Amino acid sequence: MDYKEMAKQVKEAGALLAAADDGLRNEALLRIAGSLEAHREEIFAANRRDMERAGDLRASVKGRLKFDEHKLADVACGIRNLTQLPDPLSRVLFERELDEGLILSRVSCPIGVIGVIFEARPDALVQISSLCIKSGNGAILKGGSEAKETNRALFDVIMEAGTAAGLPDHFAALVEERAGVDEIIRCHEEIDLLIPRGSNEFVRYIMENSEIPVMGHAAGICHVYVDRDADLDKAIPIIVDAKTQYPAACNAAETLLLDEPVADEVMRRLQGAAPVDVTYIEARGEEDFCEYLDYKMTVLRVSGADEAIAHINRYGSHHTDAIITENEETAERFMTFVDSAGVYWNASTRFADGFRYGFGAEVGISTGKLPPRGPVGLDGLVTYKYKLRGNGHIVRDYAEGKKSFHFRDRS
Amino acid sequence: MDYKEMAKQVKEAGALLAAADDGLRNEALLRIAGSLEAHREEIFAANRRDMERAGDLRASVKGRLKFDEHKLADVACGIRNLTQLPDPLSRVLFERELDEGLILSRVSCPIGVIGVIFEARPDALVQISSLCIKSGNGAILKGGSEAKETNRALFDVIMEAGTAAGLPDHFAALVEERAGVDEIIRCHEEIDLLIPRGSNEFVRYIMENSEIPVMGHAAGICHVYVDRDADLDKAIPIIVDAKTQYPAACNAAETLLLDEPVADEVMRRLQGAAPVDVTYIEARGEEDFCEYLDYKMTVLRVSGADEAIAHINRYGSHHTDAIITENEETAERFMTFVDSAGVYWNASTRFADGFRYGFGAEVGISTGKLPPRGPVGLDGLVTYKYKLRGNGHIVRDYAEGKKSFHFRDRS
């Protein structure tokens, strides 16, 4: 497989896709949804082969790998919802008359080609490719190899239905070999953004070995801080939810910060509060401020909100952190000073998710400081360009004072 | 100098600066403007020493190095204008009720610490630091060494006036040794964004040697394409302006693309049209599609707008490219398909500049695909975070179907 050539083809297709109007992109999405349903049996058969090959993986991994009627209904519904969302492209973000007849506008446009490397979860392939179609981006997809046959089946249906609807050939490409990852992350002339999902080590490897901008997160070390002014009737369920509702997620809480005055009472009430056994580990040192992805949680007693904030900013991963308090002033201080993509007051960190934010879907969660930050949906997959329309305008006239700018905003 | 320690101090100050309200930031800016005027003599004296040391540099370089009454008036005016601009921080970019009592908002906030490495232009130091103050970011500044004494004098005034007005100590830091550059680009835990300005080689060096996100541009290979439907009375002045108004700028045009039917006539009319001698070089190969930063221009004849678009996307630098035509359809096609930060119709590429766009000032121009793209002013120096305010909300209730999201947008 010549991955450079593959990336070039997607780049060329991406340029055409960028110019395709919203009607065509939606029409293609609807055809894809219908075609996935029509090809259900082939897709399920491919998935059964993947599941057999997978053998005795962990139940949670197999749950993600499985692609059945239920998942099909979900992704088809997701695609149809996406067609209802407003076009993210060609939006005039502002328009300004710089001078008579010289009009500047900032207009949204696709990023170009997006390379997404994701876990063995076939529904992710459908979500990511449909988000890329809606946002006019070319997509290079590398899914977890355990889902190889399902991914191929889904991809083939998507490409056939998409091109039949009028999308350009090669609007997406599927990378099937693991070695392809190292090849595509080198295609910095063709790929504009990489979104790696997976283990910390994997994401860090991509970040360190590619010149392409990377969006995503390595660690997900989220905190729950229980303040002295907390209502413990809220605190306990939130701690339990943040830790146990789905411990393998990046937005699960890993460290519990307890304000001294309430620490003992919280620990007492936590006994038996969760539906599963959770091991609470009193922090001894830095090595305990880690990501467990398991029913374990580090507990650290702090002297108040300021120490909690300092701890989170130092040892956290800028993902999502929550304060439990009835004191509005303390809550606002926490939300101002904690330097994370998500800062929560009296809510579980598990809400950090594109679906729960109402974005329709997400391609990933970014812990970088620059936008897009946090869960990234459709509007994180577009950028903008400046269009300037003149009538023979030259800078010399302004430099010499013959003309001057008047900057009248039109929108 | 311990640069890591310096960066840590700025990071800590940045957190405080982020929480400083707009009134305080504006008050500090006004004091800085006044203080720069009050210390004019010391600043001018420092600049005279820099100018003497500079000796016989090129006139254009000395012009940038010079800091006199005129430049002082400009920067003081620029600072005062900045205080008139709306606060870029704490803006609620959207607010959505996810469910009863569970309110999500996306709120603008500073990026954190910005490292700017810029040419020997003392006014740039003032502009960059004032933009960082207004946007609540800590700043680490490394200016061209030819301006060393002026930079120190300006920096000392800014720090003294800023902290006297109530900004935190170390809200900015000055790097004076060239070796400091290699140190600061390694501070990826403290610095959130690097903005290098200077030669292609220098910018590329920073991009390849730092894990910190880099905003900026290496080459500035801008094009003017004269279409068969061009009004040559507009085309000739635009070509002349784009090439000669300031040839050392990144937005000066380097390659002239001529549609065959008008090519000879354009070349004929260009003779003697510019106030200086310009050498037009007929393109022989790839090596001619370069950045001259001089009164030289490559000329390539093309078969029409589509070949021009393909050429620009292949050999350009995604900076700013112009089409000259009276044909609206061709112009719109050009502006859609040319993948550059700025796409212009009947206007000189020299307009690509934060001041001319009405941004007040710019920290640089980005040719990356992700935002901020193009000239970057105040709004490119902020990011956002998500604040979620609940009342004990947990995800389990939604996963189990006891509750459901209703997603009501409030703004």
mmCIF file of C-alpha atoms in Angstrom, chain B residues 136-388:
data_model
loop_
_atom_site.group_PDB
_atom_site.id
_atom_site.type_symbol
_atom_site.label_atom_id
_atom_site.label_comp_id
_atom_site.label_asym_id
_atom_site.label_seq_id
_atom_site.Cartn_x
_atom_site.Cartn_y
_atom_site.Cartn_z
ATOM 1 C CA GLY B 136 -4.866 37.890 29.999
ATOM 2 C CA ASN B 137 -1.901 35.841 28.818
ATOM 3 C CA GLY B 138 1.532 35.667 30.364
ATOM 4 C CA ALA B 139 4.210 36.621 27.814
ATOM 5 C CA ILE B 140 7.772 35.506 27.302
ATOM 6 C CA LEU B 141 9.447 37.873 24.886
ATOM 7 C CA LYS B 142 12.610 37.405 22.886
ATOM 8 C CA GLY B 143 13.353 40.268 20.519
ATOM 9 C CA GLY B 144 16.075 40.580 17.912
ATOM 10 C CA SER B 145 19.411 41.212 19.616
ATOM 11 C CA GLU B 146 20.107 44.358 17.570
ATOM 12 C CA ALA B 147 17.286 46.002 19.581
ATOM 13 C CA LYS B 148 18.548 44.701 22.913
ATOM 14 C CA GLU B 149 18.905 47.984 24.780
ATOM 15 C CA THR B 150 15.660 49.464 23.484
ATOM 16 C CA ASN B 151 13.836 46.253 24.343
ATOM 17 C CA ARG B 152 15.198 46.303 27.873
ATOM 18 C CA ALA B 153 14.226 49.937 28.379
ATOM 19 C CA LEU B 154 10.700 49.360 27.029
ATOM 20 C CA PHE B 155 10.279 46.141 28.986
ATOM 21 C CA ASP B 156 11.337 47.753 32.277
ATOM 22 C CA VAL B 157 8.829 50.568 31.821
ATOM 23 C CA ILE B 158 6.048 48.111 30.940
ATOM 24 C CA MET B 159 6.748 45.893 33.961
ATOM 25 C CA GLU B 160 7.005 48.768 36.372
ATOM 26 C CA ALA B 161 3.854 50.493 35.187
ATOM 27 C CA GLY B 162 1.954 47.213 34.852
ATOM 28 C CA THR B 163 2.721 45.920 38.329
ATOM 29 C CA ALA B 164 2.132 49.376 39.821
ATOM 30 C CA ALA B 165 -1.355 49.221 38.310
ATOM 31 C CA GLY B 166 -1.934 45.869 39.991
ATOM 32 C CA LEU B 167 -0.867 43.253 37.450
ATOM 33 C CA PRO B 168 0.904 40.289 39.072
ATOM 34 C CA ASP B 169 4.705 40.270 39.231
ATOM 35 C CA HIS B 170 6.268 38.405 36.299
ATOM 36 C CA PHE B 171 3.242 38.895 34.039
ATOM 37 C CA ALA B 172 5.866 39.046 31.302
ATOM 38 C CA ALA B 173 9.521 38.100 31.005
ATOM 39 C CA LEU B 174 12.271 39.216 28.670
ATOM 40 C CA VAL B 175 14.787 36.786 27.190
ATOM 41 C CA GLU B 176 17.935 38.631 26.242
ATOM 42 C CA GLU B 177 20.375 35.962 25.177
ATOM 43 C CA ARG B 178 20.117 34.141 21.917
ATOM 44 C CA ALA B 179 20.775 30.863 23.723
ATOM 45 C CA GLY B 180 17.576 31.459 25.641
ATOM 46 C CA VAL B 181 15.545 30.523 22.562
ATOM 47 C CA ASP B 182 16.601 26.891 22.749
ATOM 48 C CA GLU B 183 15.793 26.871 26.432
ATOM 49 C CA ILE B 184 12.320 28.351 26.213
ATOM 50 C CA ILE B 185 11.155 26.168 23.336
ATOM 51 C CA ARG B 186 11.763 23.213 25.650
ATOM 52 C CA CYS B 187 9.464 24.572 28.376
ATOM 53 C CA HIS B 188 6.384 22.743 27.101
ATOM 54 C CA GLU B 189 4.938 22.410 30.563
ATOM 55 C CA GLU B 190 4.923 26.161 31.066
ATOM 56 C CA ILE B 191 4.468 27.675 27.614
ATOM 57 C CA ASP B 192 1.234 27.000 25.739
ATOM 58 C CA LEU B 193 1.919 28.632 22.406
ATOM 59 C CA LEU B 194 4.990 29.788 20.523
ATOM 60 C CA ILE B 195 4.833 32.553 17.963
ATOM 61 C CA PRO B 196 8.140 32.761 16.103
ATOM 62 C CA ARG B 197 8.602 35.546 13.590
ATOM 63 C CA GLY B 198 11.583 35.767 11.291
ATOM 64 C CA SER B 199 13.242 33.889 8.482
ATOM 65 C CA ASN B 200 11.796 30.676 7.028
ATOM 66 C CA GLU B 201 14.697 28.675 8.383
ATOM 67 C CA PHE B 202 14.239 30.079 11.858
ATOM 68 C CA VAL B 203 10.493 29.418 11.989
ATOM 69 C CA ARG B 204 10.959 25.925 10.591
ATOM 70 C CA TYR B 205 13.670 25.279 13.197
ATOM 71 C CA ILE B 206 11.242 26.188 15.985
ATOM 72 C CA MET B 207 8.462 24.072 14.494
ATOM 73 C CA GLU B 208 10.719 21.050 14.250
ATOM 74 C CA ASN B 209 12.356 21.420 17.624
ATOM 75 C CA SER B 210 9.563 22.134 20.036
ATOM 76 C CA GLU B 211 6.653 20.129 21.369
ATOM 77 C CA ILE B 212 4.809 23.388 22.021
ATOM 78 C CA PRO B 213 2.161 24.315 19.445
ATOM 79 C CA VAL B 214 3.586 26.880 17.050
ATOM 80 C CA MET B 215 1.607 29.606 15.363
ATOM 81 C CA GLY B 216 3.109 31.453 12.464
ATOM 82 C CA HIS B 217 4.410 31.073 8.994
ATOM 83 C CA ALA B 218 7.637 29.951 7.444
ATOM 84 C CA ALA B 219 7.523 31.027 3.803
ATOM 85 C CA GLY B 220 5.251 33.730 2.436
ATOM 86 C CA ILE B 221 4.878 32.778 -1.221
ATOM 87 C CA CYS B 222 1.909 34.845 -2.319
ATOM 88 C CA HIS B 223 0.475 34.876 -5.832
ATOM 89 C CA VAL B 224 -1.330 37.286 -8.081
ATOM 90 C CA TYR B 225 -3.266 35.541 -10.849
ATOM 91 C CA VAL B 226 -4.427 37.715 -13.754
ATOM 92 C CA ASP B 227 -7.394 36.053 -15.379
ATOM 93 C CA ARG B 228 -8.463 36.402 -19.029
ATOM 94 C CA ASP B 229 -11.429 38.451 -17.811
ATOM 95 C CA ALA B 230 -9.267 40.869 -15.830
ATOM 96 C CA ASP B 231 -9.525 44.622 -16.096
ATOM 97 C CA LEU B 232 -5.856 45.377 -16.725
ATOM 98 C CA ASP B 233 -6.294 48.897 -15.393
ATOM 99 C CA LYS B 234 -6.793 47.227 -12.034
ATOM 100 C CA ALA B 235 -4.342 44.380 -12.606
ATOM 101 C CA ILE B 236 -1.213 46.437 -13.240
ATOM 102 C CA PRO B 237 -1.431 48.650 -10.105
ATOM 103 C CA ILE B 238 -2.260 45.589 -7.981
ATOM 104 C CA ILE B 239 0.733 43.636 -9.285
ATOM 105 C CA VAL B 240 3.004 46.633 -8.716
ATOM 106 C CA ASP B 241 1.620 47.204 -5.213
ATOM 107 C CA ALA B 242 1.764 43.532 -4.233
ATOM 108 C CA LYS B 243 5.396 43.336 -5.344
ATOM 109 C CA THR B 244 6.894 46.730 -4.580
ATOM 110 C CA GLN B 245 4.954 48.455 -1.820
ATOM 111 C CA TYR B 246 7.095 46.615 0.739
ATOM 112 C CA PRO B 247 8.918 43.669 -0.794
ATOM 113 C CA ALA B 248 10.405 42.385 2.478
ATOM 114 C CA ALA B 249 6.952 41.593 3.908
ATOM 115 C CA CYS B 250 5.574 38.071 3.954
ATOM 116 C CA ASN B 251 2.436 39.266 2.147
ATOM 117 C CA ALA B 252 4.355 40.656 -0.828
ATOM 118 C CA ALA B 253 3.644 38.682 -4.013
ATOM 119 C CA GLU B 254 6.384 36.434 -5.343
ATOM 120 C CA THR B 255 4.788 34.707 -8.303
ATOM 121 C CA LEU B 256 2.691 36.255 -11.052
ATOM 122 C CA LEU B 257 0.368 33.828 -12.820
ATOM 123 C CA LEU B 258 -0.827 35.045 -16.206
ATOM 124 C CA ASP B 259 -3.724 33.604 -18.128
ATOM 125 C CA GLU B 260 -2.471 33.023 -21.707
ATOM 126 C CA PRO B 261 -4.886 35.381 -23.522
ATOM 127 C CA VAL B 262 -3.731 38.394 -21.515
ATOM 128 C CA ALA B 263 -0.150 37.395 -20.697
ATOM 129 C CA ASP B 264 1.670 39.395 -23.397
ATOM 130 C CA GLU B 265 -0.367 42.514 -22.799
ATOM 131 C CA VAL B 266 0.230 42.363 -19.031
ATOM 132 C CA MET B 267 3.974 41.961 -19.537
ATOM 133 C CA ARG B 268 4.003 44.872 -21.977
ATOM 134 C CA ARG B 269 2.098 47.149 -19.609
ATOM 135 C CA LEU B 270 4.269 46.185 -16.641
ATOM 136 C CA GLN B 271 7.324 47.724 -18.314
ATOM 137 C CA GLY B 272 8.064 50.879 -16.387
ATOM 138 C CA ALA B 273 4.830 50.665 -14.397
ATOM 139 C CA ALA B 274 6.550 50.311 -11.025
ATOM 140 C CA PRO B 275 8.314 53.207 -9.280
ATOM 141 C CA VAL B 276 11.378 50.942 -8.959
ATOM 142 C CA ASP B 277 12.966 48.413 -11.286
ATOM 143 C CA VAL B 278 11.404 44.994 -10.942
ATOM 144 C CA THR B 279 12.972 41.924 -12.508
ATOM 145 C CA TYR B 280 10.400 39.581 -13.991
ATOM 146 C CA ILE B 281 11.731 36.054 -14.307
ATOM 147 C CA GLU B 282 9.972 33.605 -16.602
ATOM 148 C CA ALA B 283 9.562 30.376 -14.603
ATOM 149 C CA ARG B 284 11.811 27.538 -15.686
ATOM 150 C CA GLY B 285 11.170 25.100 -12.851
ATOM 151 C CA GLU B 286 10.220 24.527 -9.238
ATOM 152 C CA GLU B 287 13.204 26.451 -7.921
ATOM 153 C CA ASP B 288 11.681 29.649 -9.298
ATOM 154 C CA PHE B 289 8.559 29.305 -7.142
ATOM 155 C CA CYS B 290 10.395 30.821 -4.209
ATOM 156 C CA GLU B 291 10.235 33.775 -1.842
ATOM 157 C CA TYR B 292 12.464 36.630 -3.065
ATOM 158 C CA LEU B 293 11.653 39.341 -0.506
ATOM 159 C CA ASP B 294 13.095 41.595 -3.172
ATOM 160 C CA TYR B 295 12.120 43.441 -6.373
ATOM 161 C CA LYS B 296 11.982 40.184 -8.272
ATOM 162 C CA MET B 297 8.980 38.217 -9.412
ATOM 163 C CA THR B 298 8.543 34.864 -11.099
ATOM 164 C CA VAL B 299 6.139 34.864 -14.032
ATOM 165 C CA LEU B 300 4.276 31.730 -15.097
ATOM 166 C CA ARG B 301 1.791 31.500 -17.937
ATOM 167 C CA VAL B 302 -1.182 29.253 -17.208
ATOM 168 C CA SER B 303 -4.122 27.944 -19.192
ATOM 169 C CA GLY B 304 -6.756 29.484 -16.925
ATOM 170 C CA ALA B 305 -8.059 29.770 -13.394
ATOM 171 C CA ASP B 306 -8.034 26.028 -12.706
ATOM 172 C CA GLU B 307 -4.339 25.707 -13.486
ATOM 173 C CA ALA B 308 -3.680 28.804 -11.388
ATOM 174 C CA ILE B 309 -5.570 27.288 -8.449
ATOM 175 C CA ALA B 310 -3.714 23.991 -8.755
ATOM 176 C CA HIS B 311 -0.373 25.808 -8.960
ATOM 177 C CA ILE B 312 -1.090 27.946 -5.910
ATOM 178 C CA ASN B 313 -2.220 24.987 -3.816
ATOM 179 C CA ARG B 314 0.871 23.037 -4.809
ATOM 180 C CA TYR B 315 3.624 25.663 -4.654
ATOM 181 C CA GLY B 316 2.152 28.380 -2.461
ATOM 182 C CA SER B 317 2.463 28.728 1.265
ATOM 183 C CA HIS B 318 -1.261 29.024 2.111
ATOM 184 C CA HIS B 319 -0.711 32.664 3.051
ATOM 185 C CA THR B 320 -2.539 35.089 0.736
ATOM 186 C CA ASP B 321 -3.349 34.826 -2.964
ATOM 187 C CA ALA B 322 -5.238 37.133 -5.289
ATOM 188 C CA ILE B 323 -7.192 36.802 -8.497
ATOM 189 C CA ILE B 324 -7.745 39.748 -10.805
ATOM 190 C CA THR B 325 -10.883 39.282 -12.861
ATOM 191 C CA GLU B 326 -14.200 40.893 -13.650
ATOM 192 C CA ASN B 327 -15.794 37.463 -13.824
ATOM 193 C CA GLU B 328 -17.566 36.855 -10.530
ATOM 194 C CA GLU B 329 -17.998 33.141 -11.098
ATOM 195 C CA THR B 330 -14.286 32.642 -11.738
ATOM 196 C CA ALA B 331 -13.473 34.788 -8.702
ATOM 197 C CA GLU B 332 -15.757 32.774 -6.432
ATOM 198 C CA ARG B 333 -14.286 29.508 -7.732
ATOM 199 C CA PHE B 334 -10.789 30.835 -7.019
ATOM 200 C CA MET B 335 -11.748 31.925 -3.494
ATOM 201 C CA THR B 336 -13.394 28.564 -2.768
ATOM 202 C CA PHE B 337 -10.663 26.300 -4.078
ATOM 203 C CA VAL B 338 -7.496 28.177 -3.167
ATOM 204 C CA ASP B 339 -6.563 26.742 0.196
ATOM 205 C CA SER B 340 -4.976 29.824 1.750
ATOM 206 C CA ALA B 341 -5.600 31.915 4.848
ATOM 207 C CA GLY B 342 -6.407 34.868 2.583
ATOM 208 C CA VAL B 343 -8.074 34.667 -0.839
ATOM 209 C CA TYR B 344 -8.461 38.039 -2.546
ATOM 210 C CA TRP B 345 -10.427 39.300 -5.482
ATOM 211 C CA ASN B 346 -9.174 42.462 -7.196
ATOM 212 C CA ALA B 347 -7.081 43.600 -4.238
ATOM 213 C CA SER B 348 -3.386 43.598 -3.386
ATOM 214 C CA THR B 349 -1.994 40.771 -1.223
ATOM 215 C CA ARG B 350 -0.389 43.489 0.920
ATOM 216 C CA PHE B 351 -3.701 43.957 2.733
ATOM 217 C CA ALA B 352 -3.022 40.748 4.702
ATOM 218 C CA ASP B 353 -2.244 42.400 8.020
ATOM 219 C CA GLY B 354 -3.945 42.686 11.398
ATOM 220 C CA PHE B 355 -4.056 46.482 11.326
ATOM 221 C CA ARG B 356 -5.566 46.590 7.846
ATOM 222 C CA TYR B 357 -8.114 43.958 8.855
ATOM 223 C CA GLY B 358 -9.168 46.215 11.732
ATOM 224 C CA PHE B 359 -7.886 43.919 14.475
ATOM 225 C CA GLY B 360 -6.076 46.803 16.181
ATOM 226 C CA ALA B 361 -2.786 44.939 16.096
ATOM 227 C CA GLU B 362 -1.447 41.512 15.300
ATOM 228 C CA VAL B 363 0.990 39.135 16.940
ATOM 229 C CA GLY B 364 1.690 37.384 13.662
ATOM 230 C CA ILE B 365 0.201 35.727 10.630
ATOM 231 C CA SER B 366 -0.573 32.025 10.688
ATOM 232 C CA THR B 367 -0.448 29.833 7.613
ATOM 233 C CA GLY B 368 -1.565 26.749 9.548
ATOM 234 C CA LYS B 369 -4.938 25.252 8.748
ATOM 235 C CA LEU B 370 -6.396 25.295 12.240
ATOM 236 C CA PRO B 371 -7.592 28.525 13.857
ATOM 237 C CA PRO B 372 -6.277 31.095 14.480
ATOM 238 C CA ARG B 373 -5.506 31.464 10.769
ATOM 239 C CA GLY B 374 -4.253 34.504 8.864
ATOM 240 C CA PRO B 375 -3.415 37.686 10.767
ATOM 241 C CA VAL B 376 -3.806 36.951 14.471
ATOM 242 C CA GLY B 377 -5.071 39.692 16.738
ATOM 243 C CA LEU B 378 -6.698 39.724 20.123
ATOM 244 C CA ASP B 379 -9.284 37.046 19.386
ATOM 245 C CA GLY B 380 -6.578 34.616 18.296
ATOM 246 C CA LEU B 381 -4.972 34.881 21.729
ATOM 247 C CA VAL B 382 -7.914 33.451 23.629
ATOM 248 C CA THR B 383 -9.260 29.941 23.907
ATOM 249 C CA TYR B 384 -12.277 28.671 25.817
ATOM 250 C CA LYS B 385 -13.264 26.272 28.547
ATOM 251 C CA TYR B 386 -16.544 24.531 29.267
ATOM 252 C CA LYS B 387 -18.258 25.287 32.548
ATOM 253 C CA LEU B 388 -20.937 22.891 33.697
#
